[in-house]
Each structure stands twice: as C-alpha cells, then as structure tokens.
mmCIF file of C-alpha atoms and ligand atoms in Angstrom:
data_model
loop_
_atom_site.group_PDB
_atom_site.id
_atom_site.type_symbol
_atom_site.label_atom_id
_atom_site.label_comp_id
_atom_site.label_asym_id
_atom_site.label_seq_id
_atom_site.Cartn_x
_atom_site.Cartn_y
_atom_site.Cartn_z
ATOM 1 C CA UNK G 1008 188.748 30.140 20.306
ATOM 2 C CA UNK G 1009 188.194 27.233 17.906
ATOM 3 C CA UNK G 1010 191.953 27.108 17.193
ATOM 4 C CA UNK G 1011 192.836 26.644 20.859
ATOM 5 C CA UNK G 1012 193.061 23.011 21.917
ATOM 6 C CA UNK G 1013 192.570 21.544 25.372
ATOM 7 C CA UNK G 1014 192.950 18.125 26.945
ATOM 8 C CA UNK G 1015 189.940 15.835 27.206
ATOM 9 C CA UNK G 1016 189.270 12.161 27.797
ATOM 10 C CA UNK G 1017 187.474 10.585 24.853
ATOM 11 C CA UNK G 1018 185.937 7.177 24.206
ATOM 12 C CA UNK G 1019 186.018 5.935 20.593
ATOM 13 C CA UNK G 1020 184.789 2.369 21.218
ATOM 14 C CA UNK G 1021 182.825 0.714 24.022
ATOM 15 C CA UNK G 1022 184.838 -1.476 26.376
ATOM 16 C CA UNK G 1023 187.100 -1.431 29.435
ATOM 17 C CA UNK G 1024 188.757 1.559 31.051
ATOM 18 C CA UNK G 1025 191.611 1.272 28.528
ATOM 19 C CA UNK G 1026 189.163 2.916 26.104
ATOM 20 C CA UNK G 1027 189.544 6.217 27.973
ATOM 21 C CA UNK G 1028 192.030 8.159 25.835
ATOM 22 C CA UNK G 1029 193.650 11.473 26.741
ATOM 23 C CA UNK G 1030 193.419 13.639 23.598
ATOM 24 C CA UNK G 1031 193.599 17.220 22.383
ATOM 25 C CA UNK G 1032 190.241 18.669 21.313
ATOM 26 C CA UNK G 1033 189.167 22.166 20.214
ATOM 27 C CA UNK G 1034 187.724 24.434 22.901
ATOM 28 C CA UNK G 1035 183.923 24.260 22.528
ATOM 29 C CA UNK G 1036 182.021 27.450 21.755
ATOM 30 C CA UNK G 1037 178.991 28.269 23.935
ATOM 31 C CA UNK G 1038 175.753 28.504 21.959
ATOM 32 C CA UNK G 1039 172.699 30.542 22.988
ATOM 33 C CA UNK G 1040 171.875 29.953 26.660
ATOM 34 C CA UNK G 1041 175.157 28.096 27.235
ATOM 35 C CA UNK G 1042 178.169 28.820 29.411
ATOM 36 C CA UNK G 1043 181.802 27.850 28.766
ATOM 37 C CA UNK G 1044 183.607 26.785 31.938
ATOM 38 C CA UNK G 1045 187.150 25.855 32.838
ATOM 39 C CA UNK G 1046 186.576 22.631 34.703
ATOM 40 C CA UNK G 1047 188.326 22.220 38.040
ATOM 41 C CA UNK G 1048 186.773 18.913 39.123
ATOM 42 C CA UNK G 1049 184.402 16.354 37.649
ATOM 43 C CA UNK G 1050 182.199 13.931 39.550
ATOM 44 C CA UNK G 1051 182.785 10.249 38.712
ATOM 45 C CA UNK G 1052 179.530 8.299 38.614
ATOM 46 C CA UNK G 1053 178.609 4.649 37.965
ATOM 47 C CA UNK G 1054 176.879 5.821 34.770
ATOM 48 C CA UNK G 1055 180.312 6.826 33.422
ATOM 49 C CA UNK G 1056 181.589 3.230 33.322
ATOM 50 C CA UNK G 1057 178.152 1.863 32.361
ATOM 51 C CA UNK G 1058 178.109 4.061 29.233
ATOM 52 C CA UNK G 1059 181.791 3.270 28.526
ATOM 53 C CA UNK G 1060 180.958 -0.442 28.556
ATOM 54 C CA UNK G 1061 178.076 0.145 26.140
ATOM 55 C CA UNK G 1062 175.338 -0.758 28.651
ATOM 56 C CA UNK G 1063 173.832 2.616 27.708
ATOM 57 C CA UNK G 1064 174.873 4.144 24.414
ATOM 58 C CA UNK G 1065 176.003 7.537 23.194
ATOM 59 C CA UNK G 1066 177.211 8.582 19.744
ATOM 60 C CA UNK G 1067 180.973 7.881 19.504
ATOM 61 C CA UNK G 1068 183.381 9.428 20.160
ATOM 62 C CA UNK G 1069 182.206 11.087 23.327
ATOM 63 C CA UNK G 1070 183.698 12.780 26.389
ATOM 64 C CA UNK G 1071 182.523 11.027 29.609
ATOM 65 C CA UNK G 1072 181.186 12.694 32.732
ATOM 66 C CA UNK G 1073 177.891 14.291 33.729
ATOM 67 C CA UNK G 1074 178.716 16.840 36.448
ATOM 68 C CA UNK G 1075 181.454 19.307 37.311
ATOM 69 C CA UNK G 1076 182.601 22.415 39.107
ATOM 70 C CA UNK G 1077 184.694 25.138 37.546
ATOM 71 C CA UNK G 1078 185.046 28.776 36.589
ATOM 72 C CA UNK G 1079 183.068 30.639 33.916
ATOM 73 C CA UNK G 1080 185.202 31.615 30.905
ATOM 74 C CA UNK G 1081 182.633 32.819 28.363
ATOM 75 C CA UNK G 1082 178.885 33.333 28.065
ATOM 76 C CA UNK G 1083 176.651 32.355 25.163
ATOM 77 C CA UNK G 1084 174.003 34.680 23.814
ATOM 78 C CA UNK G 1085 171.215 35.432 26.271
ATOM 79 C CA UNK G 1086 172.990 34.321 29.457
ATOM 80 C CA UNK G 1087 172.590 37.167 31.920
ATOM 81 C CA UNK G 1088 172.733 35.460 35.320
ATOM 82 C CA UNK G 1089 176.384 34.304 35.173
ATOM 83 C CA UNK G 1090 179.630 36.247 35.110
ATOM 84 C CA UNK G 1091 183.043 35.501 33.631
ATOM 85 C CA UNK G 1092 185.304 34.458 36.526
ATOM 86 C CA UNK G 1093 182.409 33.127 38.633
ATOM 87 C CA UNK G 1094 182.836 29.736 40.341
ATOM 88 C CA UNK G 1095 179.970 27.408 39.407
ATOM 89 C CA UNK G 1096 178.922 23.765 39.636
ATOM 90 C CA UNK G 1097 176.195 21.613 38.149
ATOM 91 C CA UNK G 1098 175.194 19.286 35.325
ATOM 92 C CA UNK G 1099 177.823 19.226 32.577
ATOM 93 C CA UNK G 1100 177.533 16.616 29.855
ATOM 94 C CA UNK G 1101 181.098 15.595 28.926
ATOM 95 C CA UNK G 1102 182.889 16.798 32.052
ATOM 96 C CA UNK G 1103 186.185 14.814 31.813
ATOM 97 C CA UNK G 1104 187.885 17.750 30.095
ATOM 98 C CA UNK G 1105 189.631 21.021 30.816
ATOM 99 C CA UNK G 1106 186.817 23.096 29.272
ATOM 100 C CA UNK G 1107 183.155 22.344 28.516
ATOM 101 C CA UNK G 1108 179.914 24.075 27.662
ATOM 102 C CA UNK G 1109 176.720 23.506 29.629
ATOM 103 C CA UNK G 1110 173.232 25.038 29.692
ATOM 104 C CA UNK G 1111 173.427 28.112 31.935
ATOM 105 C CA UNK G 1112 170.245 27.133 33.801
ATOM 106 C CA UNK G 1113 171.883 23.869 34.954
ATOM 107 C CA UNK G 1114 174.872 25.667 36.517
ATOM 108 C CA UNK G 1115 174.673 27.287 39.943
ATOM 109 C CA UNK G 1116 177.017 29.567 41.897
ATOM 110 C CA UNK G 1117 179.402 27.378 43.902
ATOM 111 C CA UNK G 1118 178.679 27.883 47.607
ATOM 112 C CA UNK G 1119 181.726 29.505 49.221
ATOM 113 C CA UNK G 1120 181.878 26.884 51.977
ATOM 114 C CA UNK G 1121 182.238 24.032 49.458
ATOM 115 C CA UNK G 1122 185.536 23.179 47.763
ATOM 116 C CA UNK G 1123 185.494 22.590 44.006
ATOM 117 C CA UNK G 1124 185.847 18.858 44.727
ATOM 118 C CA UNK G 1125 182.836 18.868 47.065
ATOM 119 C CA UNK G 1126 180.750 20.882 44.592
ATOM 120 C CA UNK G 1127 181.601 18.371 41.852
ATOM 121 C CA UNK G 1128 180.342 15.617 44.172
ATOM 122 C CA UNK G 1129 176.880 17.146 44.684
ATOM 123 C CA UNK G 1130 175.042 15.649 41.694
ATOM 124 C CA UNK G 1131 173.646 12.721 43.663
ATOM 125 C CA UNK G 1132 171.534 15.229 45.577
ATOM 126 C CA UNK G 1133 169.406 16.151 42.559
ATOM 127 C CA UNK G 1134 168.932 12.467 41.755
ATOM 128 C CA UNK G 1135 167.929 11.775 45.349
ATOM 129 C CA UNK G 1136 165.662 14.833 45.532
ATOM 130 C CA UNK G 1137 163.861 13.852 42.331
ATOM 131 C CA UNK G 1138 163.314 10.308 43.584
ATOM 132 C CA UNK G 1139 162.284 11.212 47.132
ATOM 133 C CA UNK G 1140 160.073 14.215 46.437
ATOM 134 C CA UNK G 1141 159.129 14.437 42.722
ATOM 135 C CA UNK G 1142 158.336 10.716 42.548
ATOM 136 C CA UNK G 1143 158.086 9.417 46.127
ATOM 137 C CA UNK G 1144 156.245 12.416 47.642
ATOM 138 C CA UNK G 1145 158.124 11.760 50.893
ATOM 139 C CA UNK G 1146 156.627 13.631 53.833
ATOM 140 C CA UNK G 1147 157.484 14.396 57.448
ATOM 141 C CA UNK G 1148 157.068 11.463 59.813
ATOM 142 C CA UNK G 1149 157.244 8.733 57.158
ATOM 143 C CA UNK G 1150 159.635 5.841 57.598
ATOM 144 C CA UNK G 1151 162.112 5.437 54.768
ATOM 145 C CA UNK G 1152 164.740 2.795 54.042
ATOM 146 C CA UNK G 1153 167.655 4.054 51.916
ATOM 147 C CA UNK G 1154 169.935 1.382 50.471
ATOM 148 C CA UNK G 1155 173.659 2.206 50.201
ATOM 149 C CA UNK G 1156 173.491 5.126 52.629
ATOM 150 C CA UNK G 1157 177.233 5.743 52.231
ATOM 151 C CA UNK G 1158 177.142 5.905 48.399
ATOM 152 C CA UNK G 1159 177.291 8.891 46.069
ATOM 153 C CA UNK G 1160 173.491 9.152 45.896
ATOM 154 C CA UNK G 1161 172.677 7.464 49.219
ATOM 155 C CA UNK G 1162 174.646 9.810 51.487
ATOM 156 C CA UNK G 1163 172.750 12.785 50.072
ATOM 157 C CA UNK G 1164 169.405 10.945 50.120
ATOM 158 C CA UNK G 1165 169.882 10.282 53.849
ATOM 159 C CA UNK G 1166 170.485 13.993 54.477
ATOM 160 C CA UNK G 1167 167.514 15.088 52.328
ATOM 161 C CA UNK G 1168 165.115 12.614 53.954
ATOM 162 C CA UNK G 1169 166.305 13.576 57.441
ATOM 163 C CA UNK G 1170 165.957 17.272 56.610
ATOM 164 C CA UNK G 1171 162.371 16.605 55.430
ATOM 165 C CA UNK G 1172 161.545 15.093 58.837
ATOM 166 C CA UNK G 1173 161.391 11.439 57.802
ATOM 167 C CA UNK G 1174 162.546 8.588 60.059
ATOM 168 C CA UNK G 1175 165.587 7.339 58.172
ATOM 169 C CA UNK G 1176 166.889 3.780 58.105
ATOM 170 C CA UNK G 1177 169.860 3.092 55.843
ATOM 171 C CA UNK G 1178 172.019 0.142 54.845
ATOM 172 C CA UNK G 1179 175.810 0.344 54.727
ATOM 173 C CA UNK G 1180 178.955 -1.606 55.501
ATOM 174 C CA UNK G 1181 179.729 -1.651 59.243
ATOM 175 C CA UNK G 1182 182.722 0.685 58.794
ATOM 176 C CA UNK G 1183 180.427 3.367 57.307
ATOM 177 C CA UNK G 1184 177.669 3.140 59.945
ATOM 178 C CA UNK G 1185 178.975 6.065 62.036
ATOM 179 C CA UNK G 1186 179.188 8.274 58.940
ATOM 180 C CA UNK G 1187 175.646 7.411 57.812
ATOM 181 C CA UNK G 1188 174.280 8.011 61.333
ATOM 182 C CA UNK G 1189 176.016 11.408 61.407
ATOM 183 C CA UNK G 1190 174.051 12.340 58.257
ATOM 184 C CA UNK G 1191 170.714 11.743 59.986
ATOM 185 C CA UNK G 1192 169.944 8.023 59.851
ATOM 186 C CA UNK G 1193 168.286 6.775 63.042
ATOM 187 C CA UNK G 1194 169.099 3.143 62.207
ATOM 188 C CA UNK G 1195 171.976 1.855 60.099
ATOM 189 C CA UNK G 1196 171.784 -1.772 59.027
ATOM 190 C CA UNK G 1197 174.942 -3.700 58.206
ATOM 191 C CA UNK G 1198 173.769 -5.506 55.070
ATOM 192 C CA UNK G 1199 176.845 -7.747 55.009
ATOM 193 C CA UNK G 1200 176.455 -9.659 58.280
ATOM 194 C CA UNK G 1201 172.720 -10.540 58.147
ATOM 195 C CA UNK G 1202 169.939 -10.157 55.558
ATOM 196 C CA UNK G 1203 168.692 -6.565 55.869
ATOM 197 C CA UNK G 1204 165.052 -7.659 55.567
ATOM 198 C CA UNK G 1205 165.316 -9.550 58.866
ATOM 199 C CA UNK G 1206 166.478 -6.408 60.682
ATOM 200 C CA UNK G 1207 163.937 -3.775 59.590
ATOM 201 C CA UNK G 1208 160.250 -3.189 60.421
ATOM 202 C CA UNK G 1209 158.088 -2.195 57.405
ATOM 203 C CA UNK G 1210 158.553 1.293 55.960
ATOM 204 C CA UNK G 1211 156.495 3.718 53.879
ATOM 205 C CA UNK G 1212 159.209 4.268 51.283
ATOM 206 C CA UNK G 1213 162.268 2.352 50.073
ATOM 207 C CA UNK G 1214 164.915 4.099 47.970
ATOM 208 C CA UNK G 1215 166.973 1.412 46.250
ATOM 209 C CA UNK G 1216 170.309 2.524 44.750
ATOM 210 C CA UNK G 1217 171.719 -1.017 44.554
ATOM 211 C CA UNK G 1218 169.355 -3.112 42.405
ATOM 212 C CA UNK G 1219 169.648 -6.872 41.815
ATOM 213 C CA UNK G 1220 168.991 -9.028 44.845
ATOM 214 C CA UNK G 1221 168.617 -5.921 47.045
ATOM 215 C CA UNK G 1222 165.652 -4.798 44.943
ATOM 216 C CA UNK G 1223 164.148 -8.312 44.978
ATOM 217 C CA UNK G 1224 164.263 -8.462 48.780
ATOM 218 C CA UNK G 1225 162.876 -4.938 49.253
ATOM 219 C CA UNK G 1226 159.252 -5.363 48.047
ATOM 220 C CA UNK G 1227 158.390 -7.212 51.281
ATOM 221 C CA UNK G 1228 159.618 -4.301 53.433
ATOM 222 C CA UNK G 1229 157.190 -1.711 52.045
ATOM 223 C CA UNK G 1230 153.919 -1.260 53.950
ATOM 224 C CA UNK G 1231 150.757 -1.844 51.875
ATOM 225 C CA UNK G 1232 150.064 1.400 50.016
ATOM 226 C CA UNK G 1233 153.719 2.451 50.242
ATOM 227 C CA UNK G 1234 156.245 2.944 47.457
ATOM 228 C CA UNK G 1235 159.487 1.347 46.330
ATOM 229 C CA UNK G 1236 161.711 3.750 44.369
ATOM 230 C CA UNK G 1237 164.503 2.223 42.314
ATOM 231 C CA UNK G 1238 167.301 4.144 40.606
ATOM 232 C CA UNK G 1239 168.986 1.151 39.010
ATOM 233 C CA UNK G 1240 166.301 -0.666 37.018
ATOM 234 C CA UNK G 1241 162.573 -0.777 36.362
ATOM 235 C CA UNK G 1242 160.938 -2.677 39.260
ATOM 236 C CA UNK G 1243 158.419 -5.461 38.557
ATOM 237 C CA UNK G 1244 154.766 -4.279 38.430
ATOM 238 C CA UNK G 1245 153.653 -7.863 39.168
ATOM 239 C CA UNK G 1246 155.715 -8.087 42.354
ATOM 240 C CA UNK G 1247 154.506 -4.643 43.399
ATOM 241 C CA UNK G 1248 150.866 -5.619 42.831
ATOM 242 C CA UNK G 1249 151.351 -8.847 44.775
ATOM 243 C CA UNK G 1250 152.743 -6.854 47.710
ATOM 244 C CA UNK G 1251 150.013 -4.204 47.471
ATOM 245 C CA UNK G 1252 152.537 -1.416 46.883
ATOM 246 C CA UNK G 1253 153.728 0.865 44.085
ATOM 247 C CA UNK G 1254 157.187 0.244 42.684
ATOM 248 C CA UNK G 1255 158.682 2.660 40.141
ATOM 249 C CA UNK G 1256 161.897 3.629 38.433
ATOM 250 C CA UNK G 1257 162.658 6.996 40.000
ATOM 251 C CA UNK G 1258 165.478 8.447 37.909
ATOM 252 C CA UNK G 1259 164.060 11.868 37.118
ATOM 253 C CA UNK G 1260 166.322 14.917 36.934
ATOM 254 C CA UNK G 1261 164.121 17.967 36.827
ATOM 255 C CA UNK G 1262 165.358 21.533 36.839
ATOM 256 C CA UNK G 1263 163.260 22.022 39.972
ATOM 257 C CA UNK G 1264 165.213 19.261 41.730
ATOM 258 C CA UNK G 1265 168.466 21.063 40.892
ATOM 259 C CA UNK G 1266 167.105 24.385 42.116
ATOM 260 C CA UNK G 1267 165.768 22.942 45.386
ATOM 261 C CA UNK G 1268 169.009 21.102 46.048
ATOM 262 C CA UNK G 1269 171.066 24.213 45.330
ATOM 263 C CA UNK G 1270 169.125 26.128 48.003
ATOM 264 C CA UNK G 1271 169.852 23.403 50.571
ATOM 265 C CA UNK G 1272 173.536 23.160 49.618
ATOM 266 C CA UNK G 1273 173.916 26.920 49.709
ATOM 267 C CA UNK G 1274 172.469 27.082 53.251
ATOM 268 C CA UNK G 1275 174.763 24.197 54.286
ATOM 269 C CA UNK G 1276 171.712 22.094 55.221
ATOM 270 C CA UNK G 1277 173.082 19.191 53.170
ATOM 271 C CA UNK G 1278 176.709 18.536 52.265
ATOM 272 C CA UNK G 1279 178.374 16.372 49.619
ATOM 273 C CA UNK G 1280 181.248 14.149 50.801
ATOM 274 C CA UNK G 1281 184.191 13.141 48.656
ATOM 275 C CA UNK G 1282 185.125 9.451 48.731
ATOM 276 C CA UNK G 1283 188.441 9.761 46.910
ATOM 277 C CA UNK G 1284 190.057 12.311 44.598
ATOM 278 C CA UNK G 1285 191.899 11.152 41.485
ATOM 279 C CA UNK G 1286 194.227 13.595 39.674
ATOM 280 C CA UNK G 1287 195.166 14.624 37.049
ATOM 281 C CA UNK G 1288 192.786 14.104 34.120
ATOM 282 C CA UNK G 1289 194.901 11.197 32.842
ATOM 283 C CA UNK G 1290 193.876 9.178 35.934
ATOM 284 C CA UNK G 1291 190.286 8.919 34.647
ATOM 285 C CA UNK G 1292 190.681 5.171 34.057
ATOM 286 C CA UNK G 1293 191.802 4.581 37.656
ATOM 287 C CA UNK G 1294 188.840 6.648 38.894
ATOM 288 C CA UNK G 1295 186.315 4.674 36.828
ATOM 289 C CA UNK G 1296 187.896 1.365 37.904
ATOM 290 C CA UNK G 1297 187.557 2.472 41.540
ATOM 291 C CA UNK G 1298 183.873 3.259 40.946
ATOM 292 C CA UNK G 1299 183.185 0.018 39.068
ATOM 293 C CA UNK G 1300 185.007 -2.238 41.522
ATOM 294 C CA UNK G 1301 183.385 -0.579 44.552
ATOM 295 C CA UNK G 1302 186.485 0.977 46.109
ATOM 296 C CA UNK G 1303 185.992 1.710 49.821
ATOM 297 C CA UNK G 1304 185.018 5.068 51.265
ATOM 298 C CA UNK G 1305 182.128 7.400 51.911
ATOM 299 C CA UNK G 1306 180.429 9.637 49.338
ATOM 300 C CA UNK G 1307 181.435 10.424 45.762
ATOM 301 C CA UNK G 1308 184.558 9.820 43.659
ATOM 302 C CA UNK G 1309 185.999 12.962 42.073
ATOM 303 C CA UNK G 1310 188.416 13.529 39.176
ATOM 304 C CA UNK G 1311 190.495 16.670 39.771
ATOM 305 C CA UNK G 1312 191.321 18.309 36.469
ATOM 306 C CA UNK G 1313 192.876 21.677 37.289
ATOM 307 C CA UNK G 1314 194.359 23.266 40.409
HETATM 308 N N1 NAP F 1806 168.645 6.614 37.381
HETATM 309 C C1 NAP F 1806 169.358 7.670 37.730
HETATM 310 O O1 NAP F 1806 169.006 8.801 37.437
HETATM 311 C C2 NAP F 1806 170.582 7.450 38.546
HETATM 312 C C3 NAP F 1806 171.336 8.541 38.966
HETATM 313 C C4 NAP F 1806 172.437 8.314 39.767
HETATM 314 C C5 NAP F 1806 172.787 7.010 40.085
HETATM 315 N N2 NAP F 1806 172.060 5.981 39.607
HETATM 316 C C6 NAP F 1806 172.439 4.598 39.896
HETATM 317 O O2 NAP F 1806 172.337 4.404 41.291
HETATM 318 C C7 NAP F 1806 173.334 3.482 41.705
HETATM 319 C C8 NAP F 1806 174.125 4.074 42.853
HETATM 320 O O3 NAP F 1806 174.844 5.206 42.412
HETATM 321 P P1 NAP F 1806 175.917 5.864 43.376
HETATM 322 O O4 NAP F 1806 176.533 6.987 42.656
HETATM 323 O O5 NAP F 1806 175.323 6.098 44.717
HETATM 324 O O6 NAP F 1806 176.950 4.658 43.459
HETATM 325 P P2 NAP F 1806 178.217 4.482 44.385
HETATM 326 O O7 NAP F 1806 178.601 5.750 45.047
HETATM 327 O O8 NAP F 1806 179.227 3.787 43.550
HETATM 328 O O9 NAP F 1806 177.661 3.484 45.487
HETATM 329 C C9 NAP F 1806 178.538 2.661 46.112
HETATM 330 C C10 NAP F 1806 177.959 2.358 47.474
HETATM 331 O O10 NAP F 1806 177.148 1.226 47.385
HETATM 332 C C11 NAP F 1806 177.200 0.572 48.636
HETATM 333 N N3 NAP F 1806 176.785 -0.799 48.416
HETATM 334 C C12 NAP F 1806 177.304 -1.696 47.549
HETATM 335 N N4 NAP F 1806 176.600 -2.837 47.597
HETATM 336 C C13 NAP F 1806 175.621 -2.656 48.521
HETATM 337 C C14 NAP F 1806 174.561 -3.460 49.021
HETATM 338 N N5 NAP F 1806 174.365 -4.694 48.575
HETATM 339 N N6 NAP F 1806 173.745 -2.927 49.962
HETATM 340 C C15 NAP F 1806 173.916 -1.689 50.417
HETATM 341 N N7 NAP F 1806 174.911 -0.871 49.993
HETATM 342 C C16 NAP F 1806 175.736 -1.362 49.047
HETATM 343 C C17 NAP F 1806 178.611 0.784 49.118
HETATM 344 O O11 NAP F 1806 178.529 1.063 50.485
HETATM 345 P P3 NAP F 1806 179.347 0.335 51.621
HETATM 346 O O12 NAP F 1806 180.806 0.657 51.381
HETATM 347 O O13 NAP F 1806 178.781 0.936 52.837
HETATM 348 O O14 NAP F 1806 179.072 -1.125 51.418
HETATM 349 C C18 NAP F 1806 179.035 2.089 48.425
HETATM 350 O O15 NAP F 1806 179.018 3.177 49.327
HETATM 351 C C19 NAP F 1806 174.177 3.162 40.462
HETATM 352 O O16 NAP F 1806 173.732 1.955 39.900
HETATM 353 C C20 NAP F 1806 173.880 4.317 39.544
HETATM 354 O O17 NAP F 1806 174.050 3.990 38.177
HETATM 355 C C21 NAP F 1806 170.971 6.169 38.856
#
C-alpha cells in the first residue's frame, strides 16, 4: 500500500491559511492497535488554525485536523473490535486527508442516525464531557453557565449539562438563542447587547469556551465554593482565591469521556450540529478562515473529503 498515494493537506511552515497545501502523500500503514480509514469528513476546530499559526507547535510538515468520520479500510495487528467496511468516527490526528490511521480504541461505530458530517462534528462532546464531569463534577440540580452555547463545544456542553439534570444558562448571539434553548438551556443570554454578568444570578459552575475578557468577567459569577472551568487558557489562581472559588483549565480528553459520549450519541440523547460544510479537501483554507474569523452559524464546521 506504501506505493499508493492519496491527497492530503499539509503545512510546511507556520502562518496564514495559504500555508495549507494540497499534496500527494503515501497511504499510511496501520501499526499494532491502529485502524486505517478512508476519511469521509473531518471536523474543523479552532485548534487547527491555532496550530497552523504556530500558537501551538507540531513537528513540520504535518497534516492538520483532530477528528473525522469514515470507513475502515485495514486493521493493524491486534484490532479485533472493528471490521473492514465499517463506518466509524472519532479522534484522528491528521484528519485533513483521504486516508489516515488512528488508534482503534479512539474510533467508534458511527451511529446509523448520524450522517458522516454530523459524526465528524461530535468531537466537542468529549471535550465538554471531560470538562463538565471529569473536572467539574457537575451534578443534577446545579446551576451552570456555558459560554458560547452555539459553538462547536458549547452546543454539546449545553446538551450534556441538560441531560445530567443541571439548570443550564448559556450565552449566545441573539440569532442563536432559539437553537441554544432547543438544546436544553433554560436561559440564553445575548452577550452582545448587555454585559452578561449583569444578567445572570450566581452559578455553581461556569464553562468558559471563549477566554479573554469573558473569562475575566466570569470569576464574579461563580458562587463561593463553586468552580470556573476554562478551555481556552489557564485561569488565574489569585483571582480564584480572591473570589473564594476554584478556577482550572479543563481541557482533558480521556478515553472514558469518549466512551461515555459515544453511548449518549448512539442513543440519540445528544446530537452534533453542523455549522457549515466545506468541500472538497482543497477548500480547507476557506474552512479554517471561516473558523478563525467566526463565521455565523450553529455548531461545528466540517470539511467534506469524500462522497
Ligand atoms: N482545551 C481543549 O481541550 C479544547 C478543546 C476544544 C476547544 N477548545 C477551545 O475552546 C474554544 C471554543 O471552541 P469551539 O470549537 O466551540 O469554537 P467555535 O465553534 O469556533 O465557537 C464559536 C462560537 O463562539 C461564540 N462566541 C464568540 N464570541 C463569544 C462571546 N464573547 N461570548 C459568547 N459566545 C461567543 C459564537 O457564538 P454566537 O454566534 O452565538 O456569537 C460561536 O458560536 C476555542 O478557543 C478552542 O480552541 C479547547
């Protein structure tokens, strides 16, 4: 298979989206425990443009993308729970390509009721699950504020928190309020027309997926003894101590989070929404620009690679 070449997007130098080059690369070979998949769709995440700009670094050249859906083509040694021809989705490092290998344990059978695009948009759920439950220990009856309730992570966090029996408050643009309410938020705060902190009574938990000024203004909203979870940067221990709360970076991605989220997706108890689909693979730059510039919509951006 090494002699067969496929198309992939590669980055050879950090910079703008013009660094995303469509190239021919050899088909990767699955090692022990790995699965080779034909990728149908890749999720497009903010981390993709952050790494491309060099804000986080990877050895160059690299293929961008961290999650995908597709069809199993070959199994590495020791993989017994997947079958060639099976539709799967999950964590795939280097997913902007026609074919990639991934650890078998991080791929799950694609639920029949989800399209390949929707399955490729599900990754925010494991991030949200890890933050809410592994780190935040969110429980039934607690009040939680979720920033960016219409975003790739936020729209799944709202569903997970609602499903766990929490009272969910979320921020979003006014045009997304109906969508975020439909996911389970009891209150949706339009963060653009008035400061959100003037519109919300204190909560037990804040999940911040925005950072910057939003993080700075969130400490005051957490009840004493509560927790502020941030996915964008390390919160300030001094500000947390002054407010009498805990504030932590909550970006864990445990295998357990993936397994728990898969069960919920499979039972259709949570659902990923697709903000916009870009196709074909050569439109990767447009997809990353849309993500970086905050293109409108609800849910996750997806790059469609193969019909
Ligand atoms: N640490 C980790 O493990 C991890 C994992 C995943 C993501 N992240 C980070 O989490 C952040 C969010 O990721 P994502 O995939 O959810 O991003 P995203 O889908 O690009 O989020 C965009 C959303 O943010 C909303 N938004 C923008 N500014 C806002 C503000 N000031 N207040 C409230 N909402 C605002 C927009 O909603 P409206 O249109 O409604 O304004 C839009 O829906 C990124 O920085 C990402 O890098 C971290």
